[in-house]
Amino acid sequence: MRQVRVLGLLGTGVIGGGWAARALYLGIDVVAMDTRPEMEAWIRGAVENARGTLSRLTLAPLPPEGKLSFTTDLEAMARGVDFIQENVPEQLELKQRVLAQASRAAPADVVIASSTSGLLPSDLQREMTAPERFLVAHPFNPVYLLPLVELVGGQRTSPAALAAAEHFYTEIGMHPLRVRREVPGHLTDRLQEALWREILHLVNDGVASTGELDDAIVYGPGLRWAGMGTNLVYHLAGGETGMRHMLRQFGPCLKWPWTKLEAPELTETLIDRMVEGTQAQAQGRSIRELERLRDEYLLAIQQVLKQFDLGAGSTLRGLEERLYARSGSRASAGIDQALAARTRGPVRMLDTYVRPEWIDYNGHMTDSRYLQVFGDATDALFRWAGVDDGYRESGRAMYTVESHVMHRAEAKALEPIHVTTQMLELDGRRVRLHHCLHRTRDEKLLATAEQLYVHVDTRTSHAAPLEPSVHARLDELRVAHAGLPSPAGGAARSNANRNG
Ligand SMILES: NC(=O)c1ccc[n+]([C@@H]2O[C@H](COP(=O)([O-])OP(=O)(O)OC[C@H]3O[C@@H](n4cnc5c(N)ncnc54)[C@H](O)[C@@H]3O)[C@@H](O)[C@H]2O)c1
């Protein structure tokens, strides 16, 4: 199966828009296809709306944002992409028809996945050419922030297609959950619908309003669910003997009529109660406003969960590790290449772009982000030299002693930027670097930084000699850069000399 550089979207409504935002954010180009030409403006708006929140998901160095294009020609889309995600309305015959059409146009090594909420993959792949590359990949709204995607193979799906899809979704920061056997509603919608049926009964029977039932989740179980699912939570509820005790204690209740499950009749009265209830809960806020609120707290929760390496936080942590490793290995390859070719000049250490969130009230990149970008470049250099997590865990690290930043030109939102680095000095304990931040489009110099780092034994918090292997690596770069013209802006150097 292919390396996915271009994602094709078949249907660009709520879910198609979410897929587009996620893929573009992680550097994948998107060709969006919808029968309605007006959906082009819609999907561009959806991507724009998502960008604000997404830009704060991680500080890890991201690839340049992917490019979005739009077409109403299904076959042209299918011919030109590496992976197709179908998101048309939940109607079996419609999905069968468009999937068959896409499969006739797309090369056989292009995986085709459906976002269906509950249809069976075996039914969907029935009319397809090369049906073995088809699977269900069911995401959750908003697709750009929620990592869960349920992967379900049909009778004719190949293990290779499932593996390729799992790899792709992981790469775009998701948590693929393999569903062992196709069942209507997959796993999550089956669970969600059970809860929803009970809600409809309780509203129908006049027991509670929609708001009270939402409170019954939000103030209690909902908070637990972000980090632990029902089963682990019940295991804790059973005390020392866990789930066994829990089942012994509450098992008999399962025979009592606590739940009804079979949905009630959707009468006009019930529909009115549901609609009026949720309108009251919205308190006059528009769907857009509520979406923004939802996105903000989903973002914040994931940052918190990251600290505990739990659930969606764990997925985010994995994404960040890959982004840092990728940026680090790109930088390492660049340094090795420059040394091998005896290129005598600063080395490209980092490629990223200015996130909208980094912009201050002047419309330019805010001061602290310059240090962050230069810090990421330094990090890439030290990783190359062997100062990685293992090194730090052994009680040694590089500490920043001085930074001298000079601003030359403005960095604007979404502009691709890169950092080149020159080694100025190296001794047994200290490294002095000079970074240049460039606008990638025209190489314009935006800022420079001269920084002094000292190698520290973190157990004693005192300067300590560099590990010989790290020193030897860094020395290769020092030798390569010896004799290069000394860049301007030497405050860190003058202080270093005074102190040293
Ligand atoms: N909305 C959710 O919360 C959610 C969550 C997970 C999965 N899903 C699933 O995702 C799919 C799409 O749902 P949605 O909420 O985005 O629907 P939607 O109605 O917002 O979007 C569907 C889009 O498909 C387009 N379309 C219709 N016929 C088409 C055709 N023949 N070719 C190309 N485009 C066509 C429509 O113009 C529309 O833009 C459904 O299968 C749904 O079950 C939805």
Coordinates of C-alpha atoms and ligand atoms in Angstrom, one line a residue:
M1 CA 0.0 0.0 0.0
R2 CA 1.1 3.6 -0.6
Q3 CA 2.7 6.2 1.5
V4 CA -0.2 8.8 1.9
R5 CA 0.8 12.2 0.6
V6 CA -2.6 13.1 -0.8
L7 CA -5.9 12.3 0.8
G8 CA -9.1 12.2 -1.2
L9 CA -12.4 13.0 0.4
L10 CA -15.6 11.8 -1.0
G11 CA -18.3 14.0 0.5
T12 CA -17.3 17.2 2.3
G13 CA -19.9 17.8 5.0
V14 CA -19.3 17.9 8.7
I15 CA -17.1 14.8 8.7
G16 CA -15.3 15.5 5.4
G17 CA -14.4 19.0 6.7
G18 CA -13.1 17.4 9.9
W19 CA -10.9 14.9 8.0
A20 CA -9.6 17.8 5.8
A21 CA -8.6 19.9 8.8
R22 CA -6.7 17.1 10.5
A23 CA -4.9 15.9 7.4
L24 CA -3.9 19.4 6.3
Y25 CA -2.6 20.2 9.8
L26 CA -0.3 17.3 9.6
G27 CA 1.1 18.2 6.2
I28 CA -1.0 16.0 4.0
D29 CA -2.6 17.5 0.8
V30 CA -6.3 17.0 0.4
V31 CA -8.4 16.7 -2.7
A32 CA -12.0 17.2 -1.5
M33 CA -14.9 16.1 -3.8
D34 CA -18.6 16.9 -3.4
T35 CA -21.4 16.9 -5.9
R36 CA -22.4 20.4 -4.7
P37 CA -19.9 23.1 -5.8
E38 CA -20.9 25.4 -2.9
M39 CA -19.3 22.9 -0.6
E40 CA -15.9 24.3 -1.6
A41 CA -16.5 27.5 0.3
W42 CA -18.0 25.4 3.1
I43 CA -15.0 23.1 3.5
R44 CA -12.5 26.0 3.3
G45 CA -14.5 27.7 6.1
A46 CA -14.5 24.5 8.2
V47 CA -10.7 24.2 7.8
E48 CA -10.3 27.8 8.8
N49 CA -12.5 27.4 11.9
A50 CA -10.6 24.3 13.0
R51 CA -7.2 25.9 12.5
G52 CA -7.5 28.2 15.5
T53 CA -7.8 25.4 18.0
L54 CA -5.6 23.0 16.2
S55 CA -2.7 25.4 16.1
R56 CA -2.6 25.1 19.9
L57 CA -2.7 21.3 20.0
T58 CA 1.1 20.9 20.1
L59 CA 4.3 22.8 20.1
A60 CA 6.1 20.0 18.4
P61 CA 7.6 21.0 15.0
L62 CA 5.0 20.4 12.3
P63 CA 5.5 19.8 8.6
P64 CA 4.2 22.7 6.4
E65 CA 0.4 22.6 6.2
G66 CA -1.0 20.5 3.3
K67 CA -2.8 22.1 0.3
L68 CA -6.5 21.9 -0.1
S69 CA -8.1 21.6 -3.5
F70 CA -11.8 20.9 -4.5
T71 CA -13.5 19.2 -7.3
T72 CA -17.0 17.9 -8.2
D73 CA -15.4 15.1 -10.4
L74 CA -15.4 11.9 -8.3
E75 CA -13.2 10.0 -10.8
A76 CA -10.6 12.7 -11.1
M77 CA -10.3 12.8 -7.3
A78 CA -10.0 9.0 -7.1
R79 CA -7.3 8.9 -9.8
G80 CA -5.1 11.4 -8.2
V81 CA -4.9 10.5 -4.5
D82 CA -3.2 7.9 -2.2
F83 CA -6.0 7.2 0.2
I84 CA -9.8 7.8 -0.1
Q85 CA -12.1 8.6 2.9
E86 CA -15.8 8.4 2.0
N87 CA -18.2 10.7 4.0
V88 CA -21.4 10.9 2.1
P89 CA -24.8 10.6 3.9
E90 CA -25.6 7.4 5.8
Q91 CA -27.5 5.6 3.0
L92 CA -26.5 2.1 2.0
E93 CA -27.3 2.4 -1.7
L94 CA -25.7 5.8 -2.1
K95 CA -22.5 4.7 -0.4
Q96 CA -22.4 1.4 -2.4
R97 CA -22.7 3.4 -5.6
V98 CA -20.1 6.1 -4.9
L99 CA -17.6 3.5 -3.4
A100 CA -18.0 1.3 -6.5
Q101 CA -17.4 4.3 -8.7
A102 CA -14.3 5.4 -6.8
S103 CA -12.9 1.9 -6.8
R104 CA -13.1 1.7 -10.6
A105 CA -11.1 4.9 -10.9
A106 CA -8.6 4.5 -8.1
P107 CA -5.5 2.3 -8.6
A108 CA -5.8 -1.0 -6.7
D109 CA -3.2 0.0 -4.1
V110 CA -5.2 3.0 -2.9
V111 CA -7.0 2.1 0.4
I112 CA -10.7 3.2 0.4
A113 CA -12.3 3.8 3.8
S114 CA -15.8 4.7 4.8
S115 CA -16.7 7.0 7.7
T116 CA -20.1 5.2 8.2
S117 CA -21.5 5.3 11.7
G118 CA -22.9 1.9 11.6
L119 CA -23.2 0.2 8.2
L120 CA -21.4 -3.1 7.7
P121 CA -18.2 -3.1 5.6
S122 CA -19.3 -6.4 3.9
D123 CA -22.4 -4.7 2.5
L124 CA -20.5 -1.5 1.5
Q125 CA -17.7 -3.4 -0.5
R126 CA -20.1 -5.6 -2.4
E127 CA -20.0 -3.7 -5.7
M128 CA -16.4 -2.5 -5.5
T129 CA -13.4 -3.2 -7.8
A130 CA -10.5 -4.6 -5.6
P131 CA -12.8 -4.8 -2.5
E132 CA -9.9 -6.1 -0.4
R133 CA -8.6 -2.6 0.0
F134 CA -11.8 -1.4 1.6
L135 CA -12.6 -1.0 5.3
V136 CA -14.8 1.1 7.6
A137 CA -12.9 3.8 9.5
H138 CA -15.4 5.5 11.8
P139 CA -14.3 8.8 13.3
F140 CA -15.9 11.1 15.8
N141 CA -16.9 14.7 15.6
P142 CA -14.9 16.9 15.6
V143 CA -12.6 14.6 13.6
Y144 CA -9.7 17.1 13.9
L145 CA -9.6 16.9 17.7
L146 CA -10.9 13.5 18.7
P147 CA -8.4 10.8 18.1
L148 CA -10.7 7.7 18.0
V149 CA -11.2 5.9 14.7
E150 CA -12.9 2.5 14.7
L151 CA -11.4 0.2 12.0
V152 CA -13.7 -2.6 10.8
G153 CA -12.9 -5.0 8.0
G154 CA -15.5 -6.8 5.9
Q155 CA -15.5 -10.3 4.6
R156 CA -13.3 -9.4 1.7
T157 CA -11.0 -6.9 3.4
S158 CA -7.3 -7.8 3.4
P159 CA -5.1 -7.7 6.5
A160 CA -2.7 -5.5 4.5
A161 CA -5.4 -2.8 4.0
L162 CA -6.2 -2.8 7.7
A163 CA -2.5 -2.5 8.6
A164 CA -2.0 0.3 6.0
A165 CA -5.0 2.2 7.3
E166 CA -3.9 1.7 10.9
H167 CA -0.5 3.2 10.0
F168 CA -2.0 6.1 8.2
Y169 CA -4.5 7.1 11.0
T170 CA -1.7 6.8 13.6
E171 CA 0.5 9.1 11.5
I172 CA -2.3 11.7 11.5
G173 CA -2.5 11.6 15.3
M174 CA -5.4 9.2 15.8
H175 CA -6.0 6.2 17.9
P176 CA -7.2 3.4 15.6
L177 CA -9.3 0.9 17.5
R178 CA -9.6 -2.4 15.6
V179 CA -13.1 -3.9 15.8
R180 CA -12.6 -7.6 15.7
R181 CA -15.9 -8.4 14.0
E182 CA -18.4 -6.3 12.0
V183 CA -21.5 -5.5 13.9
P184 CA -24.1 -2.9 13.2
G185 CA -23.1 0.4 14.9
H186 CA -19.5 -0.9 15.5
L187 CA -18.5 -0.5 19.2
T188 CA -18.9 3.2 20.2
D189 CA -22.2 4.0 18.5
R190 CA -23.6 0.8 20.1
L191 CA -22.6 2.1 23.5
Q192 CA -23.7 5.7 22.8
E193 CA -27.0 4.6 21.4
A194 CA -27.8 2.5 24.5
L195 CA -27.3 5.7 26.6
W196 CA -29.4 7.7 24.2
R197 CA -32.3 5.2 24.3
E198 CA -32.4 5.6 28.1
I199 CA -32.3 9.4 27.7
L200 CA -35.3 9.3 25.3
H201 CA -37.2 7.0 27.8
L202 CA -36.5 9.3 30.7
V203 CA -37.6 12.4 28.8
N204 CA -40.6 10.6 27.4
D205 CA -41.7 9.4 30.8
G206 CA -41.3 13.0 32.1
V207 CA -38.7 11.8 34.7
A208 CA -36.1 14.4 33.7
S209 CA -35.3 17.2 31.2
T210 CA -32.5 17.0 28.6
G211 CA -30.4 19.4 30.7
E212 CA -30.8 17.3 33.9
L213 CA -29.8 14.2 32.1
D214 CA -26.7 16.0 30.7
D215 CA -25.9 17.1 34.2
A216 CA -26.1 13.5 35.3
I217 CA -23.2 12.7 33.0
V218 CA -21.2 16.0 32.9
Y219 CA -20.7 16.3 36.7
G220 CA -19.9 12.7 37.3
P221 CA -19.3 9.8 34.9
G222 CA -18.3 12.1 32.0
L223 CA -15.3 13.4 34.0
R224 CA -14.1 9.9 34.6
W225 CA -14.6 8.7 31.1
A226 CA -12.0 10.9 29.6
G227 CA -9.3 8.9 31.4
M228 CA -10.9 5.6 32.2
G229 CA -13.7 3.7 30.6
T230 CA -16.7 2.2 32.3
N231 CA -15.0 -1.2 32.9
L232 CA -11.9 0.1 34.7
V233 CA -14.0 2.6 36.6
Y234 CA -16.2 -0.2 37.9
H235 CA -13.2 -2.3 38.7
L236 CA -12.2 0.6 41.1
A237 CA -15.7 0.8 42.4
G238 CA -15.4 -2.8 43.6
G239 CA -12.8 -1.9 46.2
E240 CA -9.8 -4.2 46.8
T241 CA -11.3 -7.2 45.0
G242 CA -12.2 -5.0 42.0
M243 CA -14.5 -6.2 39.3
R244 CA -15.3 -9.5 41.0
H245 CA -16.7 -7.8 44.0
M246 CA -18.5 -5.2 41.8
L247 CA -20.3 -7.9 39.9
R248 CA -21.2 -9.7 43.0
Q249 CA -22.6 -6.6 44.6
F250 CA -24.4 -5.0 41.6
G251 CA -24.8 -8.1 39.4
P252 CA -28.3 -8.8 40.8
C253 CA -29.5 -5.3 39.8
L254 CA -28.9 -6.3 36.2
K255 CA -32.1 -8.3 36.6
W256 CA -34.0 -5.4 37.8
P257 CA -35.7 -3.1 35.4
W258 CA -33.2 -0.2 35.6
T259 CA -32.9 0.1 31.9
K260 CA -35.3 -0.3 29.0
L261 CA -33.0 -0.1 26.0
E262 CA -35.7 -0.7 23.4
A263 CA -36.2 2.9 22.1
P264 CA -39.5 4.6 22.8
E265 CA -41.8 5.7 20.0
L266 CA -40.6 9.1 18.6
T267 CA -43.9 10.9 19.1
E268 CA -44.2 14.7 18.4
T269 CA -44.4 15.3 22.2
L270 CA -41.1 13.5 22.7
I271 CA -39.4 15.3 19.8
D272 CA -40.7 18.7 21.1
R273 CA -39.3 17.9 24.6
M274 CA -35.9 17.0 23.2
V275 CA -35.7 20.0 21.0
E276 CA -37.0 22.5 23.5
G277 CA -34.8 21.0 26.2
T278 CA -31.6 21.4 24.2
Q279 CA -32.6 24.8 23.0
A280 CA -32.9 25.9 26.7
Q281 CA -29.5 24.3 27.4
A282 CA -27.9 26.3 24.5
Q283 CA -29.0 29.6 26.3
G284 CA -29.1 31.5 23.1
R285 CA -25.6 30.4 22.0
S286 CA -25.3 29.5 18.3
I287 CA -24.0 26.1 17.1
R288 CA -20.7 27.8 16.1
E289 CA -20.2 29.3 19.5
L290 CA -20.9 26.0 21.2
E291 CA -18.6 24.2 18.8
R292 CA -15.8 26.7 19.7
L293 CA -16.4 26.1 23.5
R294 CA -16.4 22.3 22.9
D295 CA -13.2 22.5 20.9
E296 CA -11.5 24.6 23.6
Y297 CA -12.2 22.2 26.4
L298 CA -11.4 19.1 24.3
L299 CA -8.0 20.7 23.6
A300 CA -7.4 21.5 27.2
I301 CA -8.4 18.0 28.4
Q302 CA -6.0 16.4 26.0
Q303 CA -3.1 18.6 27.3
V304 CA -4.0 17.5 30.9
L305 CA -4.3 13.8 30.0
K306 CA -0.9 14.0 28.3
Q307 CA 0.7 14.6 31.7
F308 CA -0.8 11.3 32.9
D309 CA -0.1 9.4 29.6
L310 CA -3.8 8.5 29.6
G311 CA -6.2 7.9 26.7
A312 CA -6.3 10.7 24.2
G313 CA -3.4 12.4 26.0
S314 CA -1.3 9.3 25.3
T315 CA -2.2 9.5 21.6
L316 CA -1.1 13.2 21.6
R317 CA 2.1 12.3 23.3
G318 CA 2.8 9.6 20.7
L319 CA 2.2 12.1 17.9
E320 CA 4.5 14.7 19.5
E321 CA 7.3 12.1 19.9
R322 CA 7.0 11.2 16.2
L323 CA 7.0 14.8 15.2
Y324 CA 10.1 15.6 17.2
A325 CA 11.8 12.4 16.0
R326 CA 11.0 13.2 12.4
S327 CA 12.2 16.7 12.7
G328 CA 15.3 15.5 14.6
S329 CA 16.1 12.8 12.0
R330 CA 15.7 15.4 9.1
A331 CA 18.1 17.7 10.9
S332 CA 20.5 14.8 11.6
A333 CA 20.5 13.7 8.0
G334 CA 21.1 17.3 7.0
I335 CA 24.1 17.7 9.4
D336 CA 25.5 14.3 8.2
Q337 CA 25.1 15.3 4.6
A338 CA 26.7 18.7 5.1
L339 CA 29.6 17.1 6.9
A340 CA 30.1 14.4 4.3
A341 CA 29.9 17.0 1.5
R342 CA 32.3 19.3 3.4
T343 CA 29.7 22.1 2.9
R344 CA 31.2 25.0 4.8
G345 CA 28.2 26.9 6.0
P346 CA 25.4 26.9 8.6
V347 CA 23.3 23.7 8.6
R348 CA 19.5 23.7 8.2
M349 CA 18.2 22.5 11.5
L350 CA 14.5 23.0 11.6
D351 CA 11.6 23.6 9.2
T352 CA 8.2 24.7 10.6
Y353 CA 5.6 27.4 10.0
V354 CA 4.2 30.3 12.0
R355 CA 1.1 29.1 13.8
P356 CA -1.7 31.6 14.0
E357 CA -1.6 31.2 17.8
W358 CA 2.0 32.6 17.8
I359 CA 0.8 36.0 16.5
D360 CA 0.5 38.9 19.0
Y361 CA -1.5 42.1 18.8
N362 CA 0.9 43.5 16.2
G363 CA 0.1 40.7 13.8
H364 CA 3.6 39.3 14.0
M365 CA 5.1 36.3 15.7
T366 CA 5.4 37.1 19.5
D367 CA 8.8 37.2 21.2
S368 CA 8.6 34.0 23.2
R369 CA 8.0 32.0 20.0
Y370 CA 11.4 33.0 18.6
L371 CA 13.0 31.4 21.6
Q372 CA 10.8 28.3 21.2
V373 CA 11.8 27.9 17.5
F374 CA 15.5 28.5 18.2
G375 CA 15.2 26.1 21.2
D376 CA 13.8 23.4 18.9
A377 CA 16.7 23.9 16.5
T378 CA 19.2 23.5 19.3
D379 CA 17.3 20.4 20.5
A380 CA 17.7 18.9 17.0
L381 CA 21.4 19.6 17.0
F382 CA 21.9 18.1 20.5
R383 CA 19.8 15.0 19.6
W384 CA 22.1 14.5 16.6
A385 CA 25.1 14.6 18.9
G386 CA 23.5 12.0 21.2
V387 CA 21.8 14.2 23.9
D388 CA 18.5 12.4 23.8
D389 CA 16.0 11.2 26.4
G390 CA 18.3 8.3 27.5
Y391 CA 21.2 10.7 28.0
R392 CA 19.0 13.1 30.0
E393 CA 17.7 10.2 32.1
S394 CA 21.3 9.3 32.9
G395 CA 21.5 12.6 34.8
R396 CA 23.2 14.9 32.2
A397 CA 21.7 17.7 30.2
M398 CA 22.5 20.9 28.3
Y399 CA 21.3 24.0 30.1
T400 CA 20.8 27.4 28.4
V401 CA 23.0 30.0 30.0
E402 CA 22.5 32.9 27.7
S403 CA 20.3 33.9 24.7
H404 CA 20.7 37.0 22.6
V405 CA 17.9 37.4 20.0
M406 CA 17.9 40.1 17.3
H407 CA 14.7 40.7 15.3
R408 CA 15.3 41.7 11.7
A409 CA 11.9 41.4 9.9
E410 CA 8.3 40.3 10.6
A411 CA 7.1 36.7 10.7
K412 CA 3.5 36.5 9.8
A413 CA 0.9 33.7 10.4
L414 CA 1.2 30.5 8.4
E415 CA 4.4 31.5 6.7
P416 CA 6.9 28.5 6.4
I417 CA 10.1 29.3 8.3
H418 CA 13.4 27.5 8.9
V419 CA 16.4 27.8 11.1
T420 CA 20.1 27.4 10.1
T421 CA 22.7 26.9 12.7
Q422 CA 26.4 27.7 13.0
M423 CA 28.7 26.3 15.7
L424 CA 30.7 29.2 17.1
E425 CA 32.6 27.6 20.0
L426 CA 33.0 24.3 21.8
D427 CA 35.0 23.4 24.8
G428 CA 34.8 20.6 27.3
R429 CA 31.6 21.9 28.8
R430 CA 30.2 24.7 26.7
V431 CA 28.7 25.1 23.3
R432 CA 28.0 28.4 21.6
L433 CA 25.6 28.5 18.6
H434 CA 24.4 31.1 16.2
H435 CA 20.9 30.5 14.7
C436 CA 19.4 32.3 11.8
L437 CA 15.6 32.2 11.3
H438 CA 14.6 32.6 7.7
R439 CA 11.3 33.0 5.8
T440 CA 11.4 29.9 3.6
R441 CA 9.6 31.4 0.6
D442 CA 12.4 34.0 -0.1
E443 CA 15.1 33.2 2.4
K444 CA 14.6 36.5 4.1
L445 CA 16.4 36.7 7.4
L446 CA 13.8 37.3 10.1
A447 CA 15.9 37.0 13.3
T448 CA 19.1 35.7 14.7
A449 CA 20.0 34.2 18.1
E450 CA 23.3 33.5 19.7
Q451 CA 23.0 31.1 22.5
L452 CA 25.4 29.6 25.1
Y453 CA 24.8 26.2 26.5
V454 CA 26.6 24.5 29.4
H455 CA 26.6 20.8 30.0
V456 CA 25.3 20.0 33.5
D457 CA 25.2 17.1 35.9
T458 CA 21.6 17.4 36.8
R459 CA 22.1 15.5 40.1
T460 CA 24.4 18.1 41.4
S461 CA 23.3 21.0 39.2
H462 CA 26.9 21.8 38.4
A463 CA 28.7 22.1 35.1
A464 CA 30.3 18.8 34.1
P465 CA 32.4 17.6 31.2
L466 CA 30.6 16.5 28.0
E467 CA 30.4 12.8 27.4
P468 CA 33.4 12.1 25.1
S469 CA 31.1 10.7 22.3
V470 CA 28.9 13.8 22.4
H471 CA 31.9 16.0 22.4
A472 CA 33.4 14.2 19.4
R473 CA 30.2 14.6 17.4
L474 CA 29.9 18.3 18.2
D475 CA 33.6 18.7 17.4
E476 CA 33.0 17.5 13.9
L477 CA 30.6 20.4 13.4
R478 CA 33.0 22.8 15.1
V479 CA 35.8 21.8 12.7
A480 CA 33.5 22.1 9.7
H481 CA 32.5 25.6 10.8
A482 CA 35.9 26.8 11.9
G483 CA 36.9 29.8 9.8
L484 CA 33.4 30.7 8.8
P485 CA 32.8 34.5 9.1
S486 CA 31.7 35.4 12.6
P487 CA 28.1 36.5 12.5
A488 CA 27.0 39.8 14.0
G489 CA 25.2 40.1 17.4
G490 CA 27.7 38.7 19.9
A491 CA 26.2 39.6 23.3
A492 CA 26.3 36.1 24.5
R493 CA 29.9 35.7 23.4
S494 CA 31.1 38.9 25.2
N495 CA 29.4 37.8 28.4
A496 CA 30.7 34.3 28.0
N497 CA 34.2 35.6 27.7
R498 CA 33.8 37.9 30.6
N499 CA 32.5 35.0 32.8
G500 CA 34.8 32.4 31.5
Ligands
LIG1 N1 -21.9 13.8 11.9 C1 -21.3 13.0 12.8 O1 -21.2 13.2 14.0 C2 -20.7 11.7 12.3 C3 -19.7 11.1 13.0 C4 -19.1 10.0 12.5 C5 -19.4 9.5 11.3 N2 -20.4 10.1 10.5 C6 -20.7 9.5 9.2 O2 -20.0 10.3 8.3 C7 -20.8 10.3 7.1 C8 -21.1 11.8 6.7 O3 -21.8 12.4 7.7 P1 -21.9 14.0 7.8 O4 -22.4 14.3 9.1 O5 -20.6 14.6 7.4 O6 -23.0 14.3 6.7 P2 -23.2 15.7 5.9 O7 -24.6 15.7 5.4 O8 -22.8 16.9 6.7 O9 -22.3 15.6 4.6 C9 -22.5 14.7 3.5 C10 -21.9 15.4 2.3 O10 -21.9 14.4 1.3 C11 -22.2 15.1 0.1 N3 -22.8 14.2 -0.9 C12 -24.0 13.7 -1.1 N4 -24.1 12.8 -2.1 C13 -22.8 12.8 -2.7 C14 -22.2 12.1 -3.8 N5 -23.0 11.3 -4.5 N6 -20.9 12.3 -4.1 C15 -20.2 13.2 -3.3 N7 -20.7 13.9 -2.2 C16 -22.0 13.7 -1.9 C17 -23.2 16.2 0.5 O11 -23.3 17.2 -0.5 C18 -22.6 16.6 1.8 O12 -21.7 17.7 1.7 C19 -22.0 9.5 7.3 O13 -21.8 8.2 6.9 C20 -22.1 9.5 8.9 O14 -22.8 8.4 9.4 C21 -21.0 11.2 11.0

